[in-house]
PDB file of C-alpha atoms in Angstrom:
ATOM      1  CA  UNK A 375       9.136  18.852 -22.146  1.00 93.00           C
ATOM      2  CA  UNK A 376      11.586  16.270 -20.693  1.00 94.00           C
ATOM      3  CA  UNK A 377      14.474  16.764 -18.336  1.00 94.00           C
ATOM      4  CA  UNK A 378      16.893  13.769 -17.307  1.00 94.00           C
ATOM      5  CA  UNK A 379      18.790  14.973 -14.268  1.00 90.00           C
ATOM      6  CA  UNK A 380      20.980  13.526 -11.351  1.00 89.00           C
ATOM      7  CA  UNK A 381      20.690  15.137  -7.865  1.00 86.00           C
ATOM      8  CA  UNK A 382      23.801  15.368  -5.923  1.00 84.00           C
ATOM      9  CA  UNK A 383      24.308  14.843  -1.826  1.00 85.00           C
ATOM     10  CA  UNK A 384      24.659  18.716  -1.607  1.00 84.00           C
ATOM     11  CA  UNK A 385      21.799  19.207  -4.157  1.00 83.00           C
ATOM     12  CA  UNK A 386      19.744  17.319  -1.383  1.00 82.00           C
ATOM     13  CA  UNK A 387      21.496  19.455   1.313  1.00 84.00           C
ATOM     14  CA  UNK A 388      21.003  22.826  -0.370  1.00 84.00           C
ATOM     15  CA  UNK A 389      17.329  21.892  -0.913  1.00 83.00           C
ATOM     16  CA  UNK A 390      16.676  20.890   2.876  1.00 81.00           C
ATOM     17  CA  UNK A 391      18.243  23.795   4.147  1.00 84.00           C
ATOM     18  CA  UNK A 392      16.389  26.632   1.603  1.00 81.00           C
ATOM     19  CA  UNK A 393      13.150  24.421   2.531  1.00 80.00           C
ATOM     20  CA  UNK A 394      13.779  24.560   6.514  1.00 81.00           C
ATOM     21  CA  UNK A 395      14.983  28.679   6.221  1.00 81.00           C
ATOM     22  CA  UNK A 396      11.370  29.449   4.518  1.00 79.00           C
ATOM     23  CA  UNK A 397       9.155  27.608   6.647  1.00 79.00           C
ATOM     24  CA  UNK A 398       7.462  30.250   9.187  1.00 84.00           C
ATOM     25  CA  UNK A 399       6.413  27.144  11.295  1.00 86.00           C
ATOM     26  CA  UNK A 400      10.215  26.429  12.196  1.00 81.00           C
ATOM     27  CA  UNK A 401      10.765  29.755  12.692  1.00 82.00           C
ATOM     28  CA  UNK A 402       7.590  30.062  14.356  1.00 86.00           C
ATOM     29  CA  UNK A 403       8.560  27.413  16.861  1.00 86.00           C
ATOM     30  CA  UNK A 404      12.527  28.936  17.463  1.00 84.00           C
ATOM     31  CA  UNK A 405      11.260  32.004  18.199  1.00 84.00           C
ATOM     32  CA  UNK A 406       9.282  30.980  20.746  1.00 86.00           C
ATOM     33  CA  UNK A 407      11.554  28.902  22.081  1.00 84.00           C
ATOM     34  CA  UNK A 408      13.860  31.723  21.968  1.00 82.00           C
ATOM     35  CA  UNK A 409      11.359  34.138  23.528  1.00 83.00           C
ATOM     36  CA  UNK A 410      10.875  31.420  26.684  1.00 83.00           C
ATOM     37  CA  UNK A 411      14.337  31.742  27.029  1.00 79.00           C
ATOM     38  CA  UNK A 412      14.521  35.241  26.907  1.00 79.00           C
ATOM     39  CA  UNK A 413      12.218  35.805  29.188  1.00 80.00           C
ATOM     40  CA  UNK A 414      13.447  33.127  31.776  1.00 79.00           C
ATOM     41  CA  UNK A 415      16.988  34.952  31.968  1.00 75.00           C
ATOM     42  CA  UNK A 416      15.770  38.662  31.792  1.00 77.00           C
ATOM     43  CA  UNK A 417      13.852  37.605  35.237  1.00 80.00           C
ATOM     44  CA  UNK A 418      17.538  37.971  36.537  1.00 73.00           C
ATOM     45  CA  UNK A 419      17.732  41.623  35.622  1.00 73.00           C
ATOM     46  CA  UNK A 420      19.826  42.058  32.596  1.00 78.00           C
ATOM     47  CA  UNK A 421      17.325  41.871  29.253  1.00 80.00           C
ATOM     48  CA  UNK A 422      20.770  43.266  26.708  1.00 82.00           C
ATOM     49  CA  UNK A 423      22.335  39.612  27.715  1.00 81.00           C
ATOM     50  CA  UNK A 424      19.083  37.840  28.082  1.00 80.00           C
ATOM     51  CA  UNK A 425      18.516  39.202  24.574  1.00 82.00           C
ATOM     52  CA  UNK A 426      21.511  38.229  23.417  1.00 84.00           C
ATOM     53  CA  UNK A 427      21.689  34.472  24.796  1.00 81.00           C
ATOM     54  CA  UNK A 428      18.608  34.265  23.276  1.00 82.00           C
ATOM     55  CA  UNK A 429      19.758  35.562  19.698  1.00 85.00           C
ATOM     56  CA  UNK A 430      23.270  33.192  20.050  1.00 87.00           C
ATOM     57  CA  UNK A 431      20.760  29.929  21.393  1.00 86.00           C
ATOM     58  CA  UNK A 432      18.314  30.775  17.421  1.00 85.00           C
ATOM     59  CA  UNK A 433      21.354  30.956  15.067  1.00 88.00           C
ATOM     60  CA  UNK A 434      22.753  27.476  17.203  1.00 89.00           C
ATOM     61  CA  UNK A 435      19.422  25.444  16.951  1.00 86.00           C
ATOM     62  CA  UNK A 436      19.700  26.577  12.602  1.00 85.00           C
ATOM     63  CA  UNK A 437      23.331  25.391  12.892  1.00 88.00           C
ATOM     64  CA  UNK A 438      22.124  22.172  14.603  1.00 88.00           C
ATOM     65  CA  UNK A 439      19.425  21.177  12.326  1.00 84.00           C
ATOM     66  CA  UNK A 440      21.720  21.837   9.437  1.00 86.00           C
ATOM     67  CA  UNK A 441      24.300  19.967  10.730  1.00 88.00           C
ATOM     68  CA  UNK A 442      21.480  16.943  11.693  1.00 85.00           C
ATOM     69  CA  UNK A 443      19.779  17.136   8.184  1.00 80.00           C
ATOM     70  CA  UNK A 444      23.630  16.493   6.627  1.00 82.00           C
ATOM     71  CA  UNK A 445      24.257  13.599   8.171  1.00 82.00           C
ATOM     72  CA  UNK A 446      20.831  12.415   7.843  1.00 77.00           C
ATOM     73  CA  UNK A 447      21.057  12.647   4.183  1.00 74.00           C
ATOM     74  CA  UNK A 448      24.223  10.927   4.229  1.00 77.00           C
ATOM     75  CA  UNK A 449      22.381   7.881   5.064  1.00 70.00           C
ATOM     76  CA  UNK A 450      22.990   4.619   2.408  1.00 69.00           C
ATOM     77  CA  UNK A 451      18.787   4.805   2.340  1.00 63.00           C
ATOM     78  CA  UNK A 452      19.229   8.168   0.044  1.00 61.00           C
ATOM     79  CA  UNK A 453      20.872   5.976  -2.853  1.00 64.00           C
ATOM     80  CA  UNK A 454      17.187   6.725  -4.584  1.00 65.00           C
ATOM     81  CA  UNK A 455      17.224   9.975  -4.269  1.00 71.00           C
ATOM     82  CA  UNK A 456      20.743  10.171  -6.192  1.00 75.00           C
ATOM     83  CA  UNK A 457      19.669   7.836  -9.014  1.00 82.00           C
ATOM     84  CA  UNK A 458      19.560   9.615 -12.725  1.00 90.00           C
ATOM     85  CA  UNK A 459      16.369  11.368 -12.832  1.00 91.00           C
ATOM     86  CA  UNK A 460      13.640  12.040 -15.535  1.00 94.00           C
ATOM     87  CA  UNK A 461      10.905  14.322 -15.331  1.00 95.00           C
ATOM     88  CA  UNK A 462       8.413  14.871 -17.872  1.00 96.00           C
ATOM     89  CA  UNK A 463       5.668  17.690 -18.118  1.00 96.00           C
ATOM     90  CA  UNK A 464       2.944  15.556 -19.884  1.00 96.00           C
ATOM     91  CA  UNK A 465      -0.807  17.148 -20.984  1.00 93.00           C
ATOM     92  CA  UNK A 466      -2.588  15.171 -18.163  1.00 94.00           C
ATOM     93  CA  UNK A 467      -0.009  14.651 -15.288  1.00 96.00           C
ATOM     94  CA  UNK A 468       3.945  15.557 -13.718  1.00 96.00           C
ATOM     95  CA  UNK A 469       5.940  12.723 -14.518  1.00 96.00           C
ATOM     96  CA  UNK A 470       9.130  11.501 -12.555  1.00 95.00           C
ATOM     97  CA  UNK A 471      10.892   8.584 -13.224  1.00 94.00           C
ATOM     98  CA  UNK A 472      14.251   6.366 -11.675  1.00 92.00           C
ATOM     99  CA  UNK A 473      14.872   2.930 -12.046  1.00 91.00           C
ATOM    100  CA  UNK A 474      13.578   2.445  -8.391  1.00 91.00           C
ATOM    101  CA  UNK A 475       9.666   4.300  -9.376  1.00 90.00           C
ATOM    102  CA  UNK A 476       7.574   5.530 -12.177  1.00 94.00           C
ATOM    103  CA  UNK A 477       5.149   8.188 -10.801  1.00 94.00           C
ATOM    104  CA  UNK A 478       2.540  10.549 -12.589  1.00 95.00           C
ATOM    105  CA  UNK A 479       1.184  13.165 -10.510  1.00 95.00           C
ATOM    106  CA  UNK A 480      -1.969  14.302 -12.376  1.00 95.00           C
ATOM    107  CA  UNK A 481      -2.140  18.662 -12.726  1.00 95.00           C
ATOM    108  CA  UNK A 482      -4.752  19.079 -10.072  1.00 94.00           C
ATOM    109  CA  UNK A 483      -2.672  17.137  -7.139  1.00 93.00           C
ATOM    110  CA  UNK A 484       0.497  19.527  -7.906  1.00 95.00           C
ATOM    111  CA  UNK A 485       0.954  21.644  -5.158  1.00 94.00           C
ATOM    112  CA  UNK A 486       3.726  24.371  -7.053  1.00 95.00           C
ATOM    113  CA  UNK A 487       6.349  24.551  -8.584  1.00 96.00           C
ATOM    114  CA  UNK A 488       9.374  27.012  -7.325  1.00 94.00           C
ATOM    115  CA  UNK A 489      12.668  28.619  -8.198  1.00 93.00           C
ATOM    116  CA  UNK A 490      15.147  28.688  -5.845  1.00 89.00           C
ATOM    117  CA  UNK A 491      19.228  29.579  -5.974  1.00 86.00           C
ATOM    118  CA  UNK A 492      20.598  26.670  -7.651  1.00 89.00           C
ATOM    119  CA  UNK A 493      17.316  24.899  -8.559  1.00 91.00           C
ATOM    120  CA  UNK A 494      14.018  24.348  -9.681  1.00 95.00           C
ATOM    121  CA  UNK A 495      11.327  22.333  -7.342  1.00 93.00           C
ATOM    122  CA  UNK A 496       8.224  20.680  -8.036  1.00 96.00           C
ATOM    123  CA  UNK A 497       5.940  20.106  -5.332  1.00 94.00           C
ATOM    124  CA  UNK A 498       3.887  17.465  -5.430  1.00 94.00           C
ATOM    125  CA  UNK A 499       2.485  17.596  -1.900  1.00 91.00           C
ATOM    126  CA  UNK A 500       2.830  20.188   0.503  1.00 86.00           C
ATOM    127  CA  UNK A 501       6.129  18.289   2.464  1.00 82.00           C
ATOM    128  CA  UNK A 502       7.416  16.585  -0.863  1.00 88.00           C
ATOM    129  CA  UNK A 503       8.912  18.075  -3.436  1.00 90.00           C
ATOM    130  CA  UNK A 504      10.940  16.479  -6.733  1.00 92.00           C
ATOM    131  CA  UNK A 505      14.328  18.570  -6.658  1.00 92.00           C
ATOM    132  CA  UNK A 506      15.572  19.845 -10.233  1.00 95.00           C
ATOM    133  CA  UNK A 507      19.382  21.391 -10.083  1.00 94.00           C
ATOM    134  CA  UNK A 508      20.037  24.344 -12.581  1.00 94.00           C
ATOM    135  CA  UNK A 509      22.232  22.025 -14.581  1.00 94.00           C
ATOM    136  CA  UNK A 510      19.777  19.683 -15.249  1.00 95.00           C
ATOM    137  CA  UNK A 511      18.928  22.845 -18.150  1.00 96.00           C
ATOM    138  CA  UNK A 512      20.548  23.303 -20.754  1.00 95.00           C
ATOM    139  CA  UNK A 513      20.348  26.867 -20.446  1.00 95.00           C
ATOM    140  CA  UNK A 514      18.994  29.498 -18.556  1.00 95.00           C
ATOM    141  CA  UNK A 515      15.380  29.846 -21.207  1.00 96.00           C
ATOM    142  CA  UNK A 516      14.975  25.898 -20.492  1.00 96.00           C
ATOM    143  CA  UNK A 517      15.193  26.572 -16.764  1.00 96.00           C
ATOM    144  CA  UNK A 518      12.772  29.591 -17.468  1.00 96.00           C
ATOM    145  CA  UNK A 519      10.032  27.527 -19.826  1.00 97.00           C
ATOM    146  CA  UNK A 520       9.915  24.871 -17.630  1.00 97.00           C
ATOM    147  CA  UNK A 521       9.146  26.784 -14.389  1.00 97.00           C
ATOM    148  CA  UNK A 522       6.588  28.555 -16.741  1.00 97.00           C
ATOM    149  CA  UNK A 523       5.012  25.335 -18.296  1.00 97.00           C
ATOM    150  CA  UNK A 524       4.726  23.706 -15.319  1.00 97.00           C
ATOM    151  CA  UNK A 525       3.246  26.765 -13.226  1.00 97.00           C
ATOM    152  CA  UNK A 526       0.739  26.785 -16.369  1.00 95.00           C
ATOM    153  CA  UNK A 527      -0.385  23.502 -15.666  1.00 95.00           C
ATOM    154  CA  UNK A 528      -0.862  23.817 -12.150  1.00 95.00           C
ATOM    155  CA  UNK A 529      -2.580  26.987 -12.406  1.00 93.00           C
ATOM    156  CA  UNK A 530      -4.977  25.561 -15.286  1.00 91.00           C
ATOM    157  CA  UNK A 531      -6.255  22.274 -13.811  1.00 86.00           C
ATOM    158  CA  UNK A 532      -6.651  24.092 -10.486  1.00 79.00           C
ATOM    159  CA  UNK A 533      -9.116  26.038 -11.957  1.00 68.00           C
ATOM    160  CA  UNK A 534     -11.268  23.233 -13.820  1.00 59.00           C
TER     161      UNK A 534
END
C-alpha cells in the first residue's frame, strides 16, 4: 500500500501537541513541579489558593510549551518536514520517502503505529514518528487498512 502525502505547519503543530499531552513523563515532571509549588505556598496557611496557584502555574507551563513548540516549528530548518511525502508498507520494511531522504525501516525496528484526531502516525523509534494527516486517505477504509496493515506488520516481525 502506498500513500503520497504533504504535512502542513499545523499538521506538525497538532502532532507535537497530541504527542506532548500523552506523555506521562511531561506530566510526570509538571506535576511535580506543581506539587513543589503547592507545597511551598500552603506553608503560608492557605492550601484552597496554594492549590489553586498551583493548578493556574500547570495549565501556563502547557500553554508555554505550546506556544514554544509553534514557533519552533516555524523555523526555515522544517522545509523537510513539509516536502510531499510517500510512504510505502513494503513485505520486508516501512518505507518513507522526500526528495531530501529515502528510508526503509525494516518490521522489527517499528515501534507502532497510532491513530490520533486528524492523523495517522508511524513510529519508527520511540521519540520519532512519520506523521500521516487524514487527507492523505482517500477515505475513511484507506485510513482504516492502513493503520491495520501496518499494526500487522509490526505485530508479526515482533514475534519472529
Amino acid at each position: 500500500m502506498r500513500i503520497e502525502y504533504e504535512n502542513t505547519y499545523l499538521d506538525i503543530v497538532l502532532f507535537n501537541s497530541i504527542h506532548q499531552l500523552m506523555s506521562p513523563t511531561l506530566h510526570g515532571f509538571d506535576f511535580m513541579f506543581c506539587t513543589l509549588i503547592f507545597l511551598t505556598a500552603s506553608k503560608d496557611g492557605d492550601a484552597g489558593f496554594a492549590a489553586f496557584s498551583a493548578l493556574v502555574l500547570y495549565l501556563l507551563m502547557w500553554i508555554v510549551q505550546f506556544a514554544f513548540n509553534a514557533i519552533y516549528l516555524a523555523s526555515p530548518r522544517s522545509k523537510s518536514m513539509l516536502a510531499k511525502h510517500t510512504v510505502e508498507i513494503l513485505d520486508d520494511a516501512f518505507l518513507e520517502e522526500t526528495k531530501f531522504n529515502k528510508s526503509f525501516f525494516y518490521w522489527p525496528g517499528v515501534v507502532k503505529a497510532v491513530s490520533r484526531p486528524g492523523f495517522v502516525a508511524v513510529y519508527v523509534t520511540p521519540h520519532l514518528a512519520h506523521v500521516i494527516p487524514n487527507r492523505a486517505f482517500s477515505t475513511k477504509e484507506e485510513r482504516t487498512r492502513f493503520l491495520s496493515l501496518t499494526r500487522e506488520k509490526i505485530h508479526a516481525f515482533a514475534k519472529a
